[in-house]
Amino acid sequence: MKLLSVIVPCYNEEENVRDFYDEFCKNAEFFREKQIEFELLYVDDGSKDGTAAEVKKLHEEDGRVRLVSFSRNFGKEAAIYAGLQKCRGDLAVLMDADLQDPPSLLPKMYEFIEQGYDSVATRRVTRKGEPLIRSFFARMFYRLMNKISRTEIVDGARDYRLMTRQVVDAILSMSEYNRFTKGIFGWVGYETKWLEYENVERRKGETKWSFWKLFLYSLEGIIAFSTAPLTIASVMGVLFCLVAFGIIIVTIIRKLLFGDPTSGWPSLVCIIMMVSGVQLFCLGILGQYLSKTYMEVKRRPIYLVREETKTDADRD
Ligand code: UDP
Ligand code: MG
């Protein structure tokens, strides 16, 4: 018998916990035929509503449901890491609690694992039901990211992914504090099959991502998987030196030939403003990398567990 671990990060998803369980079980027949058992591992990312209680209720009814509950909200990336660390399956799949990752796709995903792929990932080809401006910036982000990073990051990629134990262990071996999962998946490599599907809208509740949160997250991704901004800063410095050098030469020649020094302080003020702006911008870029390094060297834990359901293996 093989074991499939289903990892479900939840943040304030009390109304979706049971729906997800029901929906998953409806599609679980396939796995029974294939002689695959499953465990449903809900990772409660410090929810403020009754998510944990709801999962515990399910756990009482069905021992295959497990709960790991954080001491506070650590973010989805931390929840994914915890789920992968705590899961015991030969296979693991990451799914959102809001049913935006349709369980009906699982049999098809499993077929590719059987064919020898190490990991089966999904991407949505439409962004139906999402604000237009958000889709626009998302596209821009992926385009930029793929220009400046050597790690491939696929546009529209979801975290919905089925993978073998080998891939799970590879991801766990990347124990960095600033976790940009989409980049980590790309970085570890392995034979990955991409499946496409139409966007499904969230079942209940609201998205946990505001525009601002997404913007910060995209910066995190860029800094974690590319050092291009640092290069841009140096190149800009060199360019400015060259331009300044050219202007000095022109000014000297003009003075010698025509006795006409550049006049007026407005031009000077403009130049000072612009150059100091560029300097601050570059310092800011440096600061971003420094702050990430700072967080990284502190080696703080990625998450803290407040509560966890016991498994049969723990009891022995
Ligand atoms: N999530 C989480 N921690 C967070 C934010 C979100 O565990 O800090 C979970 C959330 O409960 C859901 C999944 O991550 O299961 C995706 O979140 P959401 O649906 O809000 O994002 P979207 O689908 O809009 O990108
Ligand atoms: Mg969602």
Short mmCIF file of C-alpha atoms and ligand atoms in Angstrom, two decimals:
data_model
loop_
_atom_site.label_atom_id
_atom_site.label_comp_id
_atom_site.label_asym_id
_atom_site.label_seq_id
_atom_site.Cartn_x
_atom_site.Cartn_y
_atom_site.Cartn_z
CA MET A 1 0.00 0.00 0.00
CA LYS A 2 1.26 3.45 -0.90
CA LEU A 3 0.41 6.54 1.12
CA LEU A 4 -0.61 9.86 -0.42
CA SER A 5 -0.32 12.95 1.79
CA VAL A 6 -2.63 15.82 0.96
CA ILE A 7 -1.30 19.05 2.42
CA VAL A 8 -3.84 21.84 2.88
CA PRO A 9 -2.62 25.21 4.17
CA CYS A 10 -5.52 27.03 5.86
CA TYR A 11 -5.76 30.57 7.09
CA ASN A 12 -9.23 31.49 8.36
CA GLU A 13 -10.92 28.81 6.27
CA GLU A 14 -13.41 27.34 8.77
CA GLU A 15 -16.21 27.36 6.20
CA ASN A 16 -14.06 25.51 3.64
CA VAL A 17 -12.52 22.78 5.81
CA ARG A 18 -15.45 20.39 5.60
CA ASP A 19 -16.26 21.23 1.99
CA PHE A 20 -12.73 20.37 1.05
CA TYR A 21 -12.90 17.06 2.90
CA ASP A 22 -16.21 16.12 1.25
CA GLU A 23 -15.02 17.13 -2.20
CA PHE A 24 -11.77 15.25 -1.80
CA CYS A 25 -13.47 12.08 -0.60
CA LYS A 26 -15.79 12.19 -3.60
CA ASN A 27 -12.73 11.85 -5.81
CA ALA A 28 -10.88 9.38 -3.62
CA GLU A 29 -12.46 6.29 -5.21
CA PHE A 30 -9.74 6.34 -7.82
CA PHE A 31 -7.03 5.98 -5.21
CA ARG A 32 -8.81 3.11 -3.54
CA GLU A 33 -8.73 1.27 -6.86
CA LYS A 34 -5.03 1.99 -7.17
CA GLN A 35 -4.41 0.67 -3.63
CA ILE A 36 -3.35 4.07 -2.37
CA GLU A 37 -4.25 5.25 1.10
CA PHE A 38 -4.36 8.92 1.91
CA GLU A 39 -3.92 11.28 4.83
CA LEU A 40 -5.34 14.80 4.85
CA LEU A 41 -2.96 17.12 6.62
CA TYR A 42 -4.51 20.50 7.38
CA VAL A 43 -1.93 23.10 8.32
CA ASP A 44 -3.69 25.80 10.29
CA ASP A 45 -1.59 28.90 9.72
CA GLY A 46 -2.59 30.70 12.92
CA SER A 47 -6.23 31.18 11.93
CA LYS A 48 -8.31 33.47 14.09
CA ASP A 49 -11.58 31.68 13.36
CA GLY A 50 -12.64 28.12 14.12
CA THR A 51 -10.47 26.42 11.50
CA ALA A 52 -8.54 24.31 14.02
CA ALA A 53 -11.71 23.26 15.86
CA GLU A 54 -13.33 22.31 12.58
CA VAL A 55 -10.36 20.14 11.61
CA LYS A 56 -10.30 18.50 15.03
CA LYS A 57 -13.96 17.59 14.60
CA LEU A 58 -13.10 15.95 11.29
CA HIS A 59 -10.16 14.17 12.92
CA GLU A 60 -12.53 12.63 15.47
CA GLU A 61 -14.72 11.32 12.64
CA ASP A 62 -11.93 10.18 10.36
CA GLY A 63 -8.47 9.29 11.63
CA ARG A 64 -6.98 10.04 8.22
CA VAL A 65 -7.45 13.74 8.89
CA ARG A 66 -4.55 15.38 10.72
CA LEU A 67 -3.97 18.87 12.05
CA VAL A 68 -0.85 20.93 12.56
CA SER A 69 -1.64 24.29 14.09
CA PHE A 70 0.80 27.23 14.19
CA SER A 71 1.32 29.60 17.10
CA ARG A 72 0.52 32.55 14.81
CA ASN A 73 0.19 33.37 11.11
CA PHE A 74 3.50 32.49 9.45
CA GLY A 75 2.32 32.69 5.84
CA LYS A 76 1.45 30.10 3.22
CA GLU A 77 5.08 29.35 2.42
CA ALA A 78 5.74 28.34 6.01
CA ALA A 79 2.57 26.24 6.03
CA ILE A 80 3.71 24.40 2.91
CA TYR A 81 7.11 23.72 4.48
CA ALA A 82 5.52 22.44 7.68
CA GLY A 83 3.15 20.23 5.70
CA LEU A 84 5.96 18.69 3.71
CA GLN A 85 7.99 18.16 6.86
CA LYS A 86 5.16 16.51 8.78
CA CYS A 87 3.72 14.39 5.99
CA ARG A 88 4.57 10.69 5.83
CA GLY A 89 3.39 9.86 2.33
CA ASP A 90 5.30 8.27 -0.53
CA LEU A 91 3.54 10.94 -2.56
CA ALA A 92 2.50 14.40 -1.50
CA VAL A 93 0.14 16.92 -3.03
CA LEU A 94 -0.34 20.58 -2.10
CA MET A 95 -3.89 21.91 -2.33
CA ASP A 96 -5.65 25.13 -1.33
CA ALA A 97 -8.49 24.84 1.14
CA ASP A 98 -10.79 27.00 -0.97
CA LEU A 99 -11.18 24.30 -3.67
CA GLN A 100 -9.46 26.44 -6.28
CA ASP A 101 -7.34 23.36 -6.93
CA PRO A 102 -9.91 20.88 -8.26
CA PRO A 103 -9.44 17.39 -6.74
CA SER A 104 -10.93 15.96 -9.94
CA LEU A 105 -7.57 16.58 -11.58
CA LEU A 106 -5.78 14.17 -9.24
CA PRO A 107 -6.31 10.94 -11.19
CA LYS A 108 -4.84 12.55 -14.29
CA MET A 109 -1.91 13.85 -12.27
CA TYR A 110 -1.28 10.43 -10.81
CA GLU A 111 -1.16 8.89 -14.27
CA PHE A 112 1.90 10.96 -15.07
CA ILE A 113 3.61 9.91 -11.85
CA GLU A 114 2.97 6.32 -12.96
CA GLN A 115 4.56 7.17 -16.29
CA GLY A 116 7.73 8.10 -14.45
CA TYR A 117 7.46 11.85 -13.86
CA ASP A 118 8.78 13.03 -10.49
CA SER A 119 6.36 15.87 -10.13
CA VAL A 120 3.14 16.99 -11.77
CA ALA A 121 2.41 20.70 -11.57
CA THR A 122 -0.57 22.73 -12.65
CA ARG A 123 -1.00 26.13 -14.18
CA ARG A 124 -4.15 28.02 -14.85
CA VAL A 125 -4.46 29.35 -18.35
CA THR A 126 -7.17 31.87 -17.56
CA ARG A 127 -7.51 34.29 -14.71
CA LYS A 128 -11.27 34.52 -14.84
CA GLY A 129 -12.84 36.22 -11.84
CA GLU A 130 -9.73 38.13 -10.94
CA PRO A 131 -9.38 41.93 -11.09
CA LEU A 132 -7.89 42.92 -14.48
CA ILE A 133 -5.21 45.10 -12.97
CA ARG A 134 -4.02 42.19 -10.83
CA SER A 135 -3.76 39.87 -13.85
CA PHE A 136 -1.83 42.57 -15.70
CA PHE A 137 0.74 43.01 -12.95
CA ALA A 138 0.99 39.25 -12.49
CA ARG A 139 1.87 38.85 -16.18
CA MET A 140 4.43 41.65 -15.95
CA PHE A 141 5.99 40.01 -12.92
CA TYR A 142 6.42 36.63 -14.61
CA ARG A 143 7.86 38.24 -17.72
CA LEU A 144 10.37 40.26 -15.74
CA MET A 145 11.22 37.37 -13.47
CA ASN A 146 12.03 35.05 -16.34
CA LYS A 147 14.27 37.69 -17.88
CA ILE A 148 16.35 38.29 -14.78
CA SER A 149 16.42 34.90 -13.11
CA ARG A 150 17.90 31.67 -14.28
CA THR A 151 15.33 29.70 -12.33
CA GLU A 152 12.28 29.09 -14.48
CA ILE A 153 9.10 30.46 -13.00
CA VAL A 154 6.01 29.54 -14.97
CA ASP A 155 3.26 32.10 -15.55
CA GLY A 156 0.02 31.10 -13.88
CA ALA A 157 1.67 28.27 -11.97
CA ARG A 158 -0.31 27.19 -8.94
CA ASP A 159 1.12 25.58 -5.86
CA TYR A 160 -1.16 22.62 -6.70
CA ARG A 161 1.44 19.94 -7.30
CA LEU A 162 1.78 16.20 -6.86
CA MET A 163 5.25 14.95 -6.14
CA THR A 164 7.24 11.94 -5.12
CA ARG A 165 9.05 11.53 -1.83
CA GLN A 166 12.33 12.32 -3.58
CA VAL A 167 11.08 15.77 -4.62
CA VAL A 168 9.60 16.40 -1.16
CA ASP A 169 12.98 15.70 0.40
CA ALA A 170 14.70 17.94 -2.12
CA ILE A 171 12.38 20.81 -1.22
CA LEU A 172 12.87 20.17 2.49
CA SER A 173 16.62 20.37 2.01
CA MET A 174 16.15 24.03 1.07
CA SER A 175 15.63 25.33 4.56
CA GLU A 176 15.90 29.03 3.76
CA TYR A 177 13.89 31.48 5.80
CA ASN A 178 12.65 33.62 2.92
CA ARG A 179 10.67 31.02 1.05
CA PHE A 180 9.40 31.71 -2.44
CA THR A 181 7.92 28.33 -3.21
CA LYS A 182 7.35 28.87 -6.92
CA GLY A 183 11.06 29.54 -7.29
CA ILE A 184 12.06 26.65 -5.05
CA PHE A 185 10.08 24.21 -7.23
CA GLY A 186 11.87 25.51 -10.31
CA TRP A 187 15.23 25.44 -8.60
CA VAL A 188 15.11 21.79 -7.52
CA GLY A 189 14.28 20.69 -11.06
CA TYR A 190 13.28 17.02 -11.64
CA GLU A 191 11.06 15.77 -14.43
CA THR A 192 7.98 17.92 -14.17
CA LYS A 193 4.79 17.54 -16.16
CA TRP A 194 2.67 20.67 -16.51
CA LEU A 195 -1.10 20.34 -16.66
CA GLU A 196 -3.28 23.26 -17.63
CA TYR A 197 -6.73 24.10 -16.40
CA GLU A 198 -9.21 26.94 -16.36
CA ASN A 199 -9.22 29.08 -13.26
CA VAL A 200 -11.76 28.03 -10.66
CA GLU A 201 -13.11 30.71 -8.37
CA ARG A 202 -12.73 30.45 -4.61
CA ARG A 203 -15.63 28.50 -3.06
CA LYS A 204 -16.31 30.58 0.06
CA GLY A 205 -14.72 33.44 1.92
CA GLU A 206 -12.28 36.02 0.66
CA THR A 207 -8.81 35.81 -0.82
CA LYS A 208 -6.08 36.34 1.76
CA TRP A 209 -3.92 38.31 -0.64
CA SER A 210 -4.31 42.04 -1.00
CA PHE A 211 -2.66 43.82 -3.91
CA TRP A 212 -0.02 45.23 -1.60
CA LYS A 213 0.75 41.80 -0.09
CA LEU A 214 1.16 40.39 -3.61
CA PHE A 215 3.45 43.25 -4.56
CA LEU A 216 5.72 42.63 -1.56
CA TYR A 217 5.63 38.92 -2.32
CA SER A 218 6.79 39.56 -5.89
CA LEU A 219 9.71 41.63 -4.58
CA GLU A 220 10.57 38.73 -2.30
CA GLY A 221 10.57 36.42 -5.30
CA ILE A 222 12.85 38.66 -7.30
CA ILE A 223 15.33 39.07 -4.45
CA ALA A 224 15.29 35.39 -3.56
CA PHE A 225 15.93 34.15 -7.08
CA SER A 226 17.83 36.86 -8.87
CA THR A 227 20.72 39.19 -8.20
CA ALA A 228 19.98 41.25 -11.33
CA PRO A 229 18.92 44.35 -9.34
CA LEU A 230 22.43 44.50 -7.85
CA THR A 231 23.94 44.35 -11.34
CA ILE A 232 21.57 47.03 -12.55
CA ALA A 233 22.68 49.25 -9.66
CA SER A 234 26.37 48.85 -10.57
CA VAL A 235 25.74 49.38 -14.27
CA MET A 236 23.77 52.51 -13.49
CA GLY A 237 26.66 53.83 -11.39
CA VAL A 238 29.13 53.32 -14.25
CA LEU A 239 26.75 54.93 -16.75
CA PHE A 240 26.34 58.01 -14.58
CA CYS A 241 30.12 58.36 -14.21
CA LEU A 242 30.51 58.22 -17.98
CA VAL A 243 27.80 60.82 -18.55
CA ALA A 244 29.33 63.11 -15.91
CA PHE A 245 32.74 62.73 -17.50
CA GLY A 246 31.30 63.70 -20.89
CA ILE A 247 29.60 66.77 -19.46
CA ILE A 248 32.82 67.89 -17.73
CA ILE A 249 34.74 67.68 -21.01
CA VAL A 250 32.04 69.60 -22.88
CA THR A 251 31.95 72.30 -20.20
CA ILE A 252 35.74 72.73 -20.21
CA ILE A 253 35.88 72.97 -24.00
CA ARG A 254 33.03 75.43 -24.06
CA LYS A 255 34.77 77.61 -21.46
CA LEU A 256 38.09 77.54 -23.35
CA LEU A 257 36.62 78.19 -26.79
CA PHE A 258 33.75 80.55 -26.01
CA GLY A 259 34.48 81.70 -22.45
CA ASP A 260 30.96 80.57 -21.59
CA PRO A 261 30.63 78.58 -18.34
CA THR A 262 27.25 76.86 -17.71
CA SER A 263 25.15 79.31 -15.78
CA GLY A 264 22.46 79.15 -13.19
CA TRP A 265 21.74 76.97 -10.23
CA PRO A 266 18.50 75.33 -11.52
CA SER A 267 20.50 73.00 -13.72
CA LEU A 268 22.74 72.17 -10.78
CA VAL A 269 19.82 71.46 -8.47
CA CYS A 270 18.24 69.15 -11.04
CA ILE A 271 21.44 67.18 -11.43
CA ILE A 272 21.95 66.88 -7.67
CA MET A 273 18.35 65.74 -7.15
CA MET A 274 18.56 63.14 -9.85
CA VAL A 275 21.92 61.71 -8.87
CA SER A 276 21.05 61.53 -5.20
CA GLY A 277 17.79 59.87 -6.15
CA VAL A 278 19.65 57.21 -8.07
CA GLN A 279 22.03 56.76 -5.16
CA LEU A 280 19.20 56.25 -2.71
CA PHE A 281 17.52 53.82 -5.09
CA CYS A 282 20.68 51.74 -5.33
CA LEU A 283 21.18 51.88 -1.59
CA GLY A 284 17.63 50.64 -1.24
CA ILE A 285 18.37 47.65 -3.46
CA LEU A 286 21.44 46.87 -1.37
CA GLY A 287 19.32 47.24 1.74
CA GLN A 288 16.80 44.72 0.43
CA TYR A 289 19.45 42.07 -0.05
CA LEU A 290 21.06 42.93 3.26
CA SER A 291 17.79 42.62 5.14
CA LYS A 292 17.11 39.22 3.57
CA THR A 293 20.61 38.12 4.51
CA TYR A 294 20.02 39.44 8.03
CA MET A 295 16.85 37.39 8.42
CA GLU A 296 18.60 34.38 6.95
CA VAL A 297 21.62 34.44 9.31
CA LYS A 298 19.40 34.70 12.36
CA ARG A 299 18.29 31.15 11.58
CA ARG A 300 14.92 31.59 13.15
CA PRO A 301 12.55 28.67 12.80
CA ILE A 302 10.27 28.88 9.75
CA TYR A 303 7.21 28.09 11.87
CA LEU A 304 6.22 27.21 15.43
CA VAL A 305 3.67 24.53 16.23
CA ARG A 306 1.08 25.17 18.92
CA GLU A 307 -0.93 22.01 18.55
CA GLU A 308 -0.79 18.82 16.55
CA THR A 309 -2.96 15.71 16.29
CA LYS A 310 -1.25 12.46 17.13
CA THR A 311 -0.90 9.84 14.43
CA ASP A 312 -0.94 6.11 14.98
CA ALA A 313 2.80 6.05 14.38
CA ASP A 314 3.35 8.58 17.18
CA ARG A 315 1.34 6.53 19.66
CA ASP A 316 3.40 3.35 19.29
N1 UDP B 1 -3.08 30.73 3.23
C1 UDP B 1 -2.28 30.43 4.33
N2 UDP B 1 -1.64 31.43 4.99
C2 UDP B 1 -1.76 32.74 4.62
C3 UDP B 1 -2.56 33.04 3.49
C4 UDP B 1 -3.20 32.02 2.83
O1 UDP B 1 -2.14 29.25 4.69
O2 UDP B 1 -1.17 33.60 5.28
C5 UDP B 1 -3.79 29.64 2.51
C6 UDP B 1 -5.28 29.87 2.35
O3 UDP B 1 -5.99 29.42 3.47
C7 UDP B 1 -5.59 29.04 1.11
C8 UDP B 1 -4.30 29.17 0.30
O4 UDP B 1 -3.29 29.57 1.22
O5 UDP B 1 -5.82 27.68 1.41
C9 UDP B 1 -4.45 30.16 -0.84
O6 UDP B 1 -4.89 31.39 -0.35
P1 UDP B 1 -5.95 32.28 -1.11
O7 UDP B 1 -7.04 31.42 -1.66
O8 UDP B 1 -6.36 33.39 -0.21
O9 UDP B 1 -5.07 32.86 -2.29
P2 UDP B 1 -5.47 32.99 -3.85
O10 UDP B 1 -6.08 31.68 -4.25
O11 UDP B 1 -6.44 34.11 -3.89
O12 UDP B 1 -4.18 33.27 -4.53
MG MG B 2 -7.63 30.79 -3.41
#
